[in-house]
mmCIF file of C-alpha atoms (C1' of nucleotides) in Angstrom:
data_model
loop_
_atom_site.group_PDB
_atom_site.id
_atom_site.type_symbol
_atom_site.label_atom_id
_atom_site.label_comp_id
_atom_site.label_asym_id
_atom_site.label_seq_id
_atom_site.Cartn_x
_atom_site.Cartn_y
_atom_site.Cartn_z
ATOM 1 C CA MET A 1 -12.784 54.625 14.952
ATOM 2 C CA ILE A 2 -16.452 54.562 15.613
ATOM 3 C CA LYS A 3 -18.267 56.748 12.956
ATOM 4 C CA GLU A 4 -20.400 59.192 14.687
ATOM 5 C CA GLU A 5 -23.990 58.693 13.079
ATOM 6 C CA LYS A 6 -24.930 62.301 12.802
ATOM 7 C CA GLY A 7 -26.723 62.504 9.499
ATOM 8 C CA ARG A 8 -28.570 59.086 9.525
ATOM 9 C CA GLU A 9 -27.836 56.460 6.923
ATOM 10 C CA PRO A 10 -29.687 56.759 3.555
ATOM 11 C CA LYS A 11 -32.359 54.234 2.820
ATOM 12 C CA ARG A 12 -30.851 51.187 1.216
ATOM 13 C CA ARG A 13 -32.209 49.919 -2.002
ATOM 14 C CA SER A 14 -32.145 46.165 -3.016
ATOM 15 C CA THR A 15 -30.039 45.984 -6.202
ATOM 16 C CA ARG A 16 -29.107 42.987 -8.308
ATOM 17 C CA GLN A 17 -25.409 43.672 -7.828
ATOM 18 C CA ARG A 18 -25.619 43.894 -4.008
ATOM 19 C CA ARG A 19 -27.871 40.724 -3.738
ATOM 20 C CA VAL A 20 -25.514 38.678 -5.899
ATOM 21 C CA VAL A 21 -22.413 39.833 -3.965
ATOM 22 C CA LEU A 22 -24.014 38.781 -0.761
ATOM 23 C CA GLU A 23 -25.259 35.475 -2.349
ATOM 24 C CA VAL A 24 -21.661 34.722 -3.575
ATOM 25 C CA LEU A 25 -20.384 35.412 0.040
ATOM 26 C CA ARG A 26 -23.043 33.430 1.754
ATOM 27 C CA SER A 27 -22.462 30.400 -0.576
ATOM 28 C CA THR A 28 -18.852 29.671 0.508
ATOM 29 C CA THR A 29 -17.234 28.921 3.772
ATOM 30 C CA SER A 30 -13.864 30.124 2.428
ATOM 31 C CA HIS A 31 -12.933 33.802 3.328
ATOM 32 C CA PRO A 32 -12.515 35.102 -0.066
ATOM 33 C CA THR A 33 -10.708 38.273 -1.117
ATOM 34 C CA ALA A 34 -12.717 41.146 -2.851
ATOM 35 C CA ASP A 35 -10.974 40.063 -6.121
ATOM 36 C CA TRP A 36 -12.336 36.485 -5.899
ATOM 37 C CA ILE A 37 -15.783 37.677 -5.152
ATOM 38 C CA TYR A 38 -15.560 39.961 -8.083
ATOM 39 C CA GLU A 39 -14.709 37.139 -10.352
ATOM 40 C CA GLN A 40 -17.630 34.877 -9.147
ATOM 41 C CA VAL A 41 -20.045 37.697 -9.391
ATOM 42 C CA ARG A 42 -18.781 38.433 -12.964
ATOM 43 C CA LYS A 43 -20.125 34.972 -14.058
ATOM 44 C CA ARG A 44 -23.598 36.226 -13.316
ATOM 45 C CA ILE A 45 -23.238 39.907 -13.926
ATOM 46 C CA PRO A 46 -20.428 39.977 -16.589
ATOM 47 C CA ASN A 47 -20.182 43.952 -16.655
ATOM 48 C CA ILE A 48 -20.156 44.688 -12.977
ATOM 49 C CA SER A 49 -17.253 46.806 -11.884
ATOM 50 C CA LEU A 50 -14.739 46.158 -9.209
ATOM 51 C CA GLY A 51 -15.489 49.395 -7.482
ATOM 52 C CA THR A 52 -19.197 48.243 -7.166
ATOM 53 C CA VAL A 53 -18.117 45.015 -5.583
ATOM 54 C CA TYR A 54 -15.905 46.954 -3.039
ATOM 55 C CA ARG A 55 -18.787 49.507 -2.440
ATOM 56 C CA ASN A 56 -21.329 46.794 -1.747
ATOM 57 C CA LEU A 57 -18.856 44.914 0.547
ATOM 58 C CA LYS A 58 -18.378 47.946 2.752
ATOM 59 C CA LEU A 59 -22.142 48.592 2.563
ATOM 60 C CA LEU A 60 -23.023 45.029 3.647
ATOM 61 C CA ARG A 61 -20.285 45.158 6.217
ATOM 62 C CA ASP A 62 -21.824 48.341 7.703
ATOM 63 C CA MET A 63 -25.291 46.615 7.633
ATOM 64 C CA GLY A 64 -23.934 43.853 9.715
ATOM 65 C CA GLU A 65 -24.629 41.326 7.032
ATOM 66 C CA ILE A 66 -21.009 40.187 6.600
ATOM 67 C CA MET A 67 -17.656 40.549 8.444
ATOM 68 C CA GLU A 68 -14.533 42.076 7.113
ATOM 69 C CA LEU A 69 -11.402 40.303 8.275
ATOM 70 C CA ASP A 70 -8.714 42.990 8.278
ATOM 71 C CA PHE A 71 -6.797 44.950 10.907
ATOM 72 C CA GLY A 72 -9.039 47.971 10.719
ATOM 73 C CA SER A 73 -6.635 50.150 8.860
ATOM 74 C CA THR A 74 -4.521 49.878 5.729
ATOM 75 C CA TYR A 75 -1.153 50.192 7.488
ATOM 76 C CA SER A 76 0.855 48.149 9.930
ATOM 77 C CA ARG A 77 1.684 49.045 13.483
ATOM 78 C CA PHE A 78 4.911 47.891 15.030
ATOM 79 C CA ASP A 79 5.346 46.673 18.695
ATOM 80 C CA GLY A 80 8.672 46.898 20.445
ATOM 81 C CA ASN A 81 7.650 44.009 22.750
ATOM 82 C CA PRO A 82 8.049 40.765 20.808
ATOM 83 C CA ASN A 83 6.598 38.547 23.571
ATOM 84 C CA PRO A 84 3.095 37.096 23.276
ATOM 85 C CA HIS A 85 0.442 39.577 24.659
ATOM 86 C CA TYR A 86 -2.935 40.826 23.599
ATOM 87 C CA HIS A 87 -3.965 44.247 22.269
ATOM 88 C CA PHE A 88 -6.720 46.660 22.856
ATOM 89 C CA SER A 89 -7.844 49.160 20.327
ATOM 90 C CA CYS A 90 -9.830 52.208 21.284
ATOM 91 C CA MET A 91 -12.705 52.750 18.728
ATOM 92 C CA ASP A 92 -12.625 56.380 19.293
ATOM 93 C CA CYS A 93 -9.234 57.674 19.688
ATOM 94 C CA GLY A 94 -7.594 54.802 17.659
ATOM 95 C CA ARG A 95 -4.818 54.219 20.023
ATOM 96 C CA VAL A 96 -3.556 50.589 20.320
ATOM 97 C CA MET A 97 -2.621 49.345 23.942
ATOM 98 C CA ASP A 98 -1.021 46.358 25.489
ATOM 99 C CA VAL A 99 -3.495 44.232 27.519
ATOM 100 C CA ASP A 100 -2.177 42.861 30.771
ATOM 101 C CA ILE A 101 -3.987 39.510 31.140
ATOM 102 C CA PRO A 102 -2.410 36.200 30.908
ATOM 103 C CA VAL A 103 -2.353 34.689 27.494
ATOM 104 C CA ALA A 104 -4.943 31.878 27.187
ATOM 105 C CA THR A 105 -2.936 29.080 25.737
ATOM 106 C CA GLU A 106 -5.684 26.660 26.604
ATOM 107 C CA LEU A 107 -7.649 28.076 23.549
ATOM 108 C CA GLU A 108 -4.900 26.583 21.264
ATOM 109 C CA GLU A 109 -5.457 23.252 22.825
ATOM 110 C CA LYS A 110 -9.214 23.560 22.352
ATOM 111 C CA VAL A 111 -8.749 24.216 18.670
ATOM 112 C CA ARG A 112 -6.379 21.225 18.259
ATOM 113 C CA CYS A 113 -8.897 18.912 19.931
ATOM 114 C CA ARG A 114 -11.814 20.264 18.056
ATOM 115 C CA HIS A 115 -10.346 20.318 14.559
ATOM 116 C CA GLY A 116 -7.085 18.396 14.608
ATOM 117 C CA TRP A 117 -5.048 21.310 13.340
ATOM 118 C CA GLU A 118 -1.586 22.118 14.690
ATOM 119 C CA VAL A 119 -1.792 25.442 16.422
ATOM 120 C CA PHE A 120 1.610 27.365 16.912
ATOM 121 C CA SER A 121 0.151 30.787 18.142
ATOM 122 C CA HIS A 122 -2.994 32.906 18.376
ATOM 123 C CA ARG A 123 -3.626 36.561 18.487
ATOM 124 C CA VAL A 124 -6.348 38.451 20.313
ATOM 125 C CA GLU A 125 -7.544 42.064 19.902
ATOM 126 C CA PHE A 126 -10.042 43.788 21.933
ATOM 127 C CA TYR A 127 -12.311 46.630 20.783
ATOM 128 C CA GLY A 128 -14.003 49.247 22.892
ATOM 129 C CA LEU A 129 -13.386 52.653 24.728
ATOM 130 C CA CYS A 130 -10.338 53.596 26.563
ATOM 131 C CA ALA A 131 -10.857 55.287 29.988
ATOM 132 C CA GLU A 132 -10.397 58.790 28.507
ATOM 133 C CA CYS A 133 -12.699 58.361 25.514
ATOM 134 C CA SER A 134 -15.241 56.642 27.808
ATOM 135 C CA ARG A 135 -15.217 59.478 30.215
ATOM 136 C CA ARG A 136 -15.446 62.165 27.372
ATOM 137 C CA ARG A 137 -18.393 60.383 25.975
ATOM 138 C CA LEU A 138 -20.113 60.601 29.283
ATOM 139 C CA SER A 139 -19.531 64.271 29.663
ATOM 140 C CA GLU A 140 -20.696 64.937 26.142
ATOM 141 C CA GLU A 141 -24.015 63.262 26.929
ATOM 142 C CA GLU A 142 -24.645 65.676 29.807
ATOM 143 C CA ALA A 143 -23.629 68.686 27.589
ATOM 144 C CA PRO A 144 -23.985 67.889 23.972
ATOM 145 C CA PRO A 145 -21.170 69.443 21.832
ATOM 146 C CA THR A 146 -23.360 71.046 19.094
ATOM 147 C CA SER A 147 -26.958 71.097 18.196
ATOM 148 C CA GLU A 148 -26.508 70.065 14.536
ATOM 149 C CA GLY A 149 -28.240 66.910 13.178
ATOM 150 C CA GLN A 150 -30.188 66.574 16.573
ATOM 151 C CA GLY A 151 -33.646 67.198 15.144
ATOM 152 C CA MET B 1 2.763 31.561 4.683
ATOM 153 C CA ILE B 2 5.798 30.077 6.343
ATOM 154 C CA LYS B 3 8.932 30.848 4.429
ATOM 155 C CA GLU B 4 10.869 27.904 3.524
ATOM 156 C CA GLU B 5 14.423 28.479 4.851
ATOM 157 C CA LYS B 6 16.207 27.002 1.945
ATOM 158 C CA GLY B 7 19.019 29.325 1.281
ATOM 159 C CA ARG B 8 19.958 30.310 4.962
ATOM 160 C CA GLU B 9 19.676 33.861 6.113
ATOM 161 C CA PRO B 10 22.573 36.288 5.280
ATOM 162 C CA LYS B 11 24.626 37.499 8.220
ATOM 163 C CA ARG B 12 23.213 40.542 9.679
ATOM 164 C CA ARG B 13 25.347 43.568 10.036
ATOM 165 C CA SER B 14 24.806 45.999 12.935
ATOM 166 C CA THR B 15 24.131 49.489 11.302
ATOM 167 C CA ARG B 16 23.343 52.760 12.782
ATOM 168 C CA GLN B 17 19.979 53.024 10.950
ATOM 169 C CA ARG B 18 18.918 49.530 12.298
ATOM 170 C CA ARG B 19 19.982 50.305 15.716
ATOM 171 C CA VAL B 20 18.071 53.495 15.900
ATOM 172 C CA VAL B 21 14.876 52.132 14.415
ATOM 173 C CA LEU B 22 14.910 49.395 17.087
ATOM 174 C CA GLU B 23 15.738 51.974 19.899
ATOM 175 C CA VAL B 24 12.875 54.303 18.857
ATOM 176 C CA LEU B 25 10.504 51.266 18.806
ATOM 177 C CA ARG B 26 11.708 50.019 22.280
ATOM 178 C CA SER B 27 11.340 53.530 23.796
ATOM 179 C CA THR B 28 7.637 53.673 23.360
ATOM 180 C CA THR B 29 4.679 51.701 24.457
ATOM 181 C CA SER B 30 2.439 53.006 21.710
ATOM 182 C CA HIS B 31 2.160 50.964 18.666
ATOM 183 C CA PRO B 32 3.476 53.234 16.007
ATOM 184 C CA THR B 33 3.077 53.135 12.140
ATOM 185 C CA ALA B 34 6.106 52.983 9.914
ATOM 186 C CA ASP B 35 5.655 56.722 9.088
ATOM 187 C CA TRP B 36 5.817 57.766 12.782
ATOM 188 C CA ILE B 37 8.865 55.705 13.344
ATOM 189 C CA TYR B 38 10.425 57.440 10.284
ATOM 190 C CA GLU B 39 9.818 60.826 11.754
ATOM 191 C CA GLN B 40 11.317 59.877 15.077
ATOM 192 C CA VAL B 41 14.404 58.307 13.505
ATOM 193 C CA ARG B 42 14.730 61.358 11.278
ATOM 194 C CA LYS B 43 15.395 63.390 14.309
ATOM 195 C CA ARG B 44 18.721 61.480 14.743
ATOM 196 C CA ILE B 45 19.489 60.461 11.218
ATOM 197 C CA PRO B 46 18.031 63.270 9.057
ATOM 198 C CA ASN B 47 18.812 61.747 5.716
ATOM 199 C CA ILE B 48 17.554 58.260 6.415
ATOM 200 C CA SER B 49 15.053 57.069 3.831
ATOM 201 C CA LEU B 50 11.633 55.669 4.300
ATOM 202 C CA GLY B 51 12.520 52.535 2.335
ATOM 203 C CA THR B 52 15.318 51.818 4.799
ATOM 204 C CA VAL B 53 12.903 52.013 7.796
ATOM 205 C CA TYR B 54 10.600 49.651 6.113
ATOM 206 C CA ARG B 55 13.372 47.259 5.196
ATOM 207 C CA ASN B 56 14.734 47.420 8.813
ATOM 208 C CA LEU B 57 11.200 46.897 10.376
ATOM 209 C CA LYS B 58 10.695 43.741 8.330
ATOM 210 C CA LEU B 59 14.210 42.682 9.067
ATOM 211 C CA LEU B 60 13.715 43.134 12.912
ATOM 212 C CA ARG B 61 10.480 41.381 12.672
ATOM 213 C CA ASP B 62 12.060 38.338 10.975
ATOM 214 C CA MET B 63 14.715 38.477 13.598
ATOM 215 C CA GLY B 64 11.962 38.203 16.291
ATOM 216 C CA GLU B 65 13.148 41.560 17.861
ATOM 217 C CA ILE B 66 9.757 43.204 17.199
ATOM 218 C CA MET B 67 6.220 42.314 16.328
ATOM 219 C CA GLU B 68 4.237 43.504 13.311
ATOM 220 C CA LEU B 69 0.475 44.040 13.978
ATOM 221 C CA ASP B 70 -1.169 43.476 10.708
ATOM 222 C CA PHE B 71 -3.335 40.945 9.182
ATOM 223 C CA GLY B 72 -0.646 39.062 7.316
ATOM 224 C CA SER B 73 -1.463 40.452 3.944
ATOM 225 C CA THR B 74 -2.362 43.624 2.187
ATOM 226 C CA TYR B 75 -5.816 42.698 1.255
ATOM 227 C CA SER B 76 -8.993 42.086 3.288
ATOM 228 C CA ARG B 77 -10.912 38.943 3.446
ATOM 229 C CA PHE B 78 -14.654 38.686 3.822
ATOM 230 C CA ASP B 79 -16.713 36.317 5.732
ATOM 231 C CA GLY B 80 -20.379 35.693 4.899
ATOM 232 C CA ASN B 81 -21.163 34.703 8.550
ATOM 233 C CA PRO B 82 -21.600 37.843 10.631
ATOM 234 C CA ASN B 83 -21.887 36.036 13.916
ATOM 235 C CA PRO B 84 -19.020 36.113 16.490
ATOM 236 C CA HIS B 85 -16.511 33.271 15.824
ATOM 237 C CA TYR B 86 -12.837 32.753 15.737
ATOM 238 C CA HIS B 87 -10.544 32.079 12.732
ATOM 239 C CA PHE B 88 -7.743 29.784 11.986
ATOM 240 C CA SER B 89 -5.181 30.688 9.412
ATOM 241 C CA CYS B 90 -2.800 27.941 7.823
ATOM 242 C CA MET B 91 0.585 29.180 7.584
ATOM 243 C CA ASP B 92 1.310 26.879 4.670
ATOM 244 C CA CYS B 93 -1.696 27.031 2.308
ATOM 245 C CA GLY B 94 -2.884 30.406 3.595
ATOM 246 C CA ARG B 95 -6.539 29.294 3.871
ATOM 247 C CA VAL B 96 -8.653 30.950 6.480
ATOM 248 C CA MET B 97 -11.142 28.607 8.313
ATOM 249 C CA ASP B 98 -13.891 29.117 10.927
ATOM 250 C CA VAL B 99 -12.984 27.848 14.352
ATOM 251 C CA ASP B 100 -15.937 25.914 16.029
ATOM 252 C CA ILE B 101 -15.047 26.548 19.692
ATOM 253 C CA PRO B 102 -17.080 28.837 21.873
ATOM 254 C CA VAL B 103 -16.325 32.510 22.083
ATOM 255 C CA ALA B 104 -14.554 33.315 25.319
ATOM 256 C CA THR B 105 -16.471 36.320 26.511
ATOM 257 C CA GLU B 106 -14.982 36.065 29.854
ATOM 258 C CA LEU B 107 -11.667 37.460 28.456
ATOM 259 C CA GLU B 108 -13.505 40.900 27.827
ATOM 260 C CA GLU B 109 -14.469 40.834 31.488
ATOM 261 C CA LYS B 110 -10.951 40.340 32.464
ATOM 262 C CA VAL B 111 -9.729 43.210 30.238
ATOM 263 C CA ARG B 112 -12.604 45.442 31.867
ATOM 264 C CA CYS B 113 -11.430 44.457 35.397
ATOM 265 C CA ARG B 114 -7.843 44.844 34.765
ATOM 266 C CA HIS B 115 -7.783 48.178 32.780
ATOM 267 C CA GLY B 116 -11.106 49.732 33.274
ATOM 268 C CA TRP B 117 -11.718 49.991 29.692
ATOM 269 C CA GLU B 118 -15.081 49.502 27.977
ATOM 270 C CA VAL B 119 -14.965 46.297 25.938
ATOM 271 C CA PHE B 120 -17.577 45.832 23.049
ATOM 272 C CA SER B 121 -15.971 42.840 21.281
ATOM 273 C CA HIS B 122 -12.781 40.921 20.510
ATOM 274 C CA ARG B 123 -11.303 38.954 17.834
ATOM 275 C CA VAL B 124 -9.055 35.868 17.980
ATOM 276 C CA GLU B 125 -6.910 34.308 15.176
ATOM 277 C CA PHE B 126 -5.014 31.100 15.435
ATOM 278 C CA TYR B 127 -2.040 30.217 13.326
ATOM 279 C CA GLY B 128 -0.727 26.869 12.592
ATOM 280 C CA LEU B 129 -1.039 24.007 9.965
ATOM 281 C CA CYS B 130 -4.260 22.550 8.665
ATOM 282 C CA ALA B 131 -4.751 18.942 8.569
ATOM 283 C CA GLU B 132 -3.651 18.489 4.867
ATOM 284 C CA CYS B 133 -0.710 20.702 5.171
ATOM 285 C CA SER B 134 0.372 18.901 8.485
ATOM 286 C CA ARG B 135 0.191 15.481 6.723
ATOM 287 C CA ARG B 136 1.948 16.737 3.651
ATOM 288 C CA ARG B 137 4.874 18.075 5.731
ATOM 289 C CA LEU B 138 5.291 14.677 7.340
ATOM 290 C CA SER B 139 5.262 12.674 4.031
ATOM 291 C CA GLU B 140 7.843 15.167 2.772
ATOM 292 C CA GLU B 141 10.098 14.488 5.763
ATOM 293 C CA GLU B 142 9.993 10.742 4.832
ATOM 294 C CA ALA B 143 10.772 11.493 1.100
ATOM 295 C CA PRO B 144 12.335 14.964 0.527
ATOM 296 C CA PRO B 145 10.792 16.592 -2.464
ATOM 297 C CA THR B 146 14.088 17.631 -3.962
ATOM 298 C CA SER B 147 17.715 17.696 -3.116
ATOM 299 C CA GLU B 148 18.432 21.377 -3.674
ATOM 300 C CA GLY B 149 19.912 23.288 -0.896
ATOM 301 C CA GLN B 150 20.169 20.421 1.383
ATOM 302 C CA GLY B 151 23.965 20.602 1.706
ATOM 303 C "C1'" DT C 1 37.688 42.630 -0.055
ATOM 304 C "C1'" DT C 2 32.861 41.905 -0.401
ATOM 305 C "C1'" DA C 3 28.567 40.596 1.260
ATOM 306 C "C1'" DG C 4 25.288 43.268 3.072
ATOM 307 C "C1'" DG C 5 23.103 48.085 3.557
ATOM 308 C "C1'" DT C 6 21.510 52.711 2.279
ATOM 309 C "C1'" DG C 7 19.304 56.645 -0.358
ATOM 310 C "C1'" DC C 8 16.569 57.799 -3.835
ATOM 311 C "C1'" DA C 9 12.695 57.319 -6.641
ATOM 312 C "C1'" DA C 10 9.851 54.821 -9.502
ATOM 313 C "C1'" DA C 11 6.846 51.051 -9.326
ATOM 314 C "C1'" DC C 12 3.197 48.196 -7.204
ATOM 315 C "C1'" DG C 13 -1.329 46.892 -5.942
ATOM 316 C "C1'" DG C 14 -5.326 46.712 -3.168
ATOM 317 C "C1'" DT C 15 -8.757 50.045 -2.457
ATOM 318 C "C1'" DT C 16 -11.180 54.491 -2.886
ATOM 319 C "C1'" DT C 17 -13.405 58.118 -5.316
ATOM 320 C "C1'" DG C 18 -15.252 61.648 -8.693
ATOM 321 C "C1'" DC C 19 -18.089 61.992 -12.451
ATOM 322 C "C1'" DC C 20 -22.106 61.001 -14.836
ATOM 323 C "C1'" DG C 21 -25.631 58.421 -16.612
ATOM 324 C "C1'" DG C 22 -28.973 54.723 -15.022
ATOM 325 C "C1'" DT C 23 -32.465 52.824 -11.794
ATOM 326 C "C1'" DC C 24 -35.378 51.517 -7.969
ATOM 327 C "C1'" DA C 25 -39.383 53.073 -4.962
ATOM 328 C "C1'" DT D 1 -39.289 62.610 -9.564
ATOM 329 C "C1'" DG D 2 -35.337 62.113 -6.901
ATOM 330 C "C1'" DA D 3 -32.423 59.722 -3.826
ATOM 331 C "C1'" DC D 4 -29.547 55.986 -4.463
ATOM 332 C "C1'" DC D 5 -26.679 53.217 -7.278
ATOM 333 C "C1'" DG D 6 -23.402 51.414 -10.947
ATOM 334 C "C1'" DG D 7 -19.747 51.539 -14.509
ATOM 335 C "C1'" DC D 8 -15.509 53.485 -15.672
ATOM 336 C "C1'" DA D 9 -11.109 55.107 -14.799
ATOM 337 C "C1'" DA D 10 -8.015 57.920 -12.414
ATOM 338 C "C1'" DA D 11 -6.401 58.902 -7.923
ATOM 339 C "C1'" DC D 12 -4.774 57.302 -3.493
ATOM 340 C "C1'" DC D 13 -1.284 55.893 -0.404
ATOM 341 C "C1'" DG D 14 1.052 52.568 2.366
ATOM 342 C "C1'" DT D 15 4.605 49.527 0.935
ATOM 343 C "C1'" DT D 16 8.063 47.349 -2.123
ATOM 344 C "C1'" DT D 17 11.913 47.312 -5.103
ATOM 345 C "C1'" DG D 18 15.877 48.297 -8.770
ATOM 346 C "C1'" DC D 19 19.950 50.472 -8.944
ATOM 347 C "C1'" DA D 20 24.209 52.626 -8.014
ATOM 348 C "C1'" DC D 21 26.994 53.839 -4.348
ATOM 349 C "C1'" DC D 22 28.579 53.029 0.528
ATOM 350 C "C1'" DT D 23 30.364 50.519 4.787
ATOM 351 C "C1'" DA D 24 30.832 47.059 8.485
ATOM 352 C "C1'" DA D 25 33.420 43.030 9.305
#
DNA sequence: TTAGGTGCAAACGGTTTGCCGGTCA
DNA sequence: TGACCGGCAAACCGTTTGCACCTAA
C-alpha cells in the first residue's frame, strides 16, 4: 500500500552505520540478504546490530537509494489459475488482480540472446491504482477528507 | 532452487481436506492468503488445522494445480542499483543477477488500455539456469555424479 | 495392510519494535 | 538542546514440523 505522507518525513542524518550499509550494497552486484549485509558491515563496525541494518535498509529503500526485492508483504498469496499470466497489485487497497494481456515470451528470448542463460519462465507484476482507488483519490482531491496535517 | 527428483514422489491420495482447499481457491479470482483460505475451508471442515491447509497448498503447487505468488524465499534481497531493471534468478545456484535488456514500458500502456488501471511501475523476474549451472548439468549428464537412486 | 494424511501445538526464522542511552546538527 | 539514531533483546507472525492417531486405496 502507498503510505500517506501526512506528517512529512523527519530530516535524515548522515550516520556512519547508514553510510557503510549503503557502501557495502553499492560495492556488490550480487543481491544480498540483510544478513549477508550485516556480516559485511560488521567487518568495519563490529558492534553494529542487526536491527540497525534492517532499519537503515528500509530507510535507504524509502529514500530511493536502493531497491528491495520482495513480494511487498511477508506472506504468500495463492492463485487458483496455474496458467502463465501477469498480475496487477493495487498500491492503495492491496488487491491483486489478474492481467489480461498476452504473455511476452519474446522477453525470454532476449535474455537468452543477451546473457546466454537458459530461461524457463518469467513473471511480471504491475503496480498502480485500480479503477476504484483511482476514482476515490480524485474525489478526495476535490473534497479533502480531513484538515489534519495540511498546514 | 530446482528440487532434484531423486526419490520419486509418493502416490497422492484424494482427501476431503485437499479437495476443499482446491475448490475454495478455484472458486475465487482474488489471490487469497493461506489464512483467508483456512477461514473459508473451516466453514465446511470446521476442525481442519492451519498446518493441513499449508501442507495442501504446497502440495497442490508442486502438483501444478495452483500457483504461489511469493518471491521464492522467506527473506528479502537488496539491490544497490535503484534504477528500473529486470532480474534473473538461477533455479540451481539461487543467485540473482541483473538483466541487461531494455525495460518494456509498453507493457504498462497495454495494461492501462486493457483494464483502465493507473500503472506506475512493473517488475519482471526470469527463472532458469545461469551459464555455469547449465554447463555443470550437461557435464553431469555425461558423467553422472553418483549411482544412488538411479534404479 | 500400510503409505500417506490429519490435528495439534511447539518450534522456526526473518523481521520489527520498545526502551533507553548516545550522537549529529 | 533536541530530534534523530543505534544497541540490545524481546516480540512478532507467517510458516514449518514432530508426533501420534487416522484413513484412503
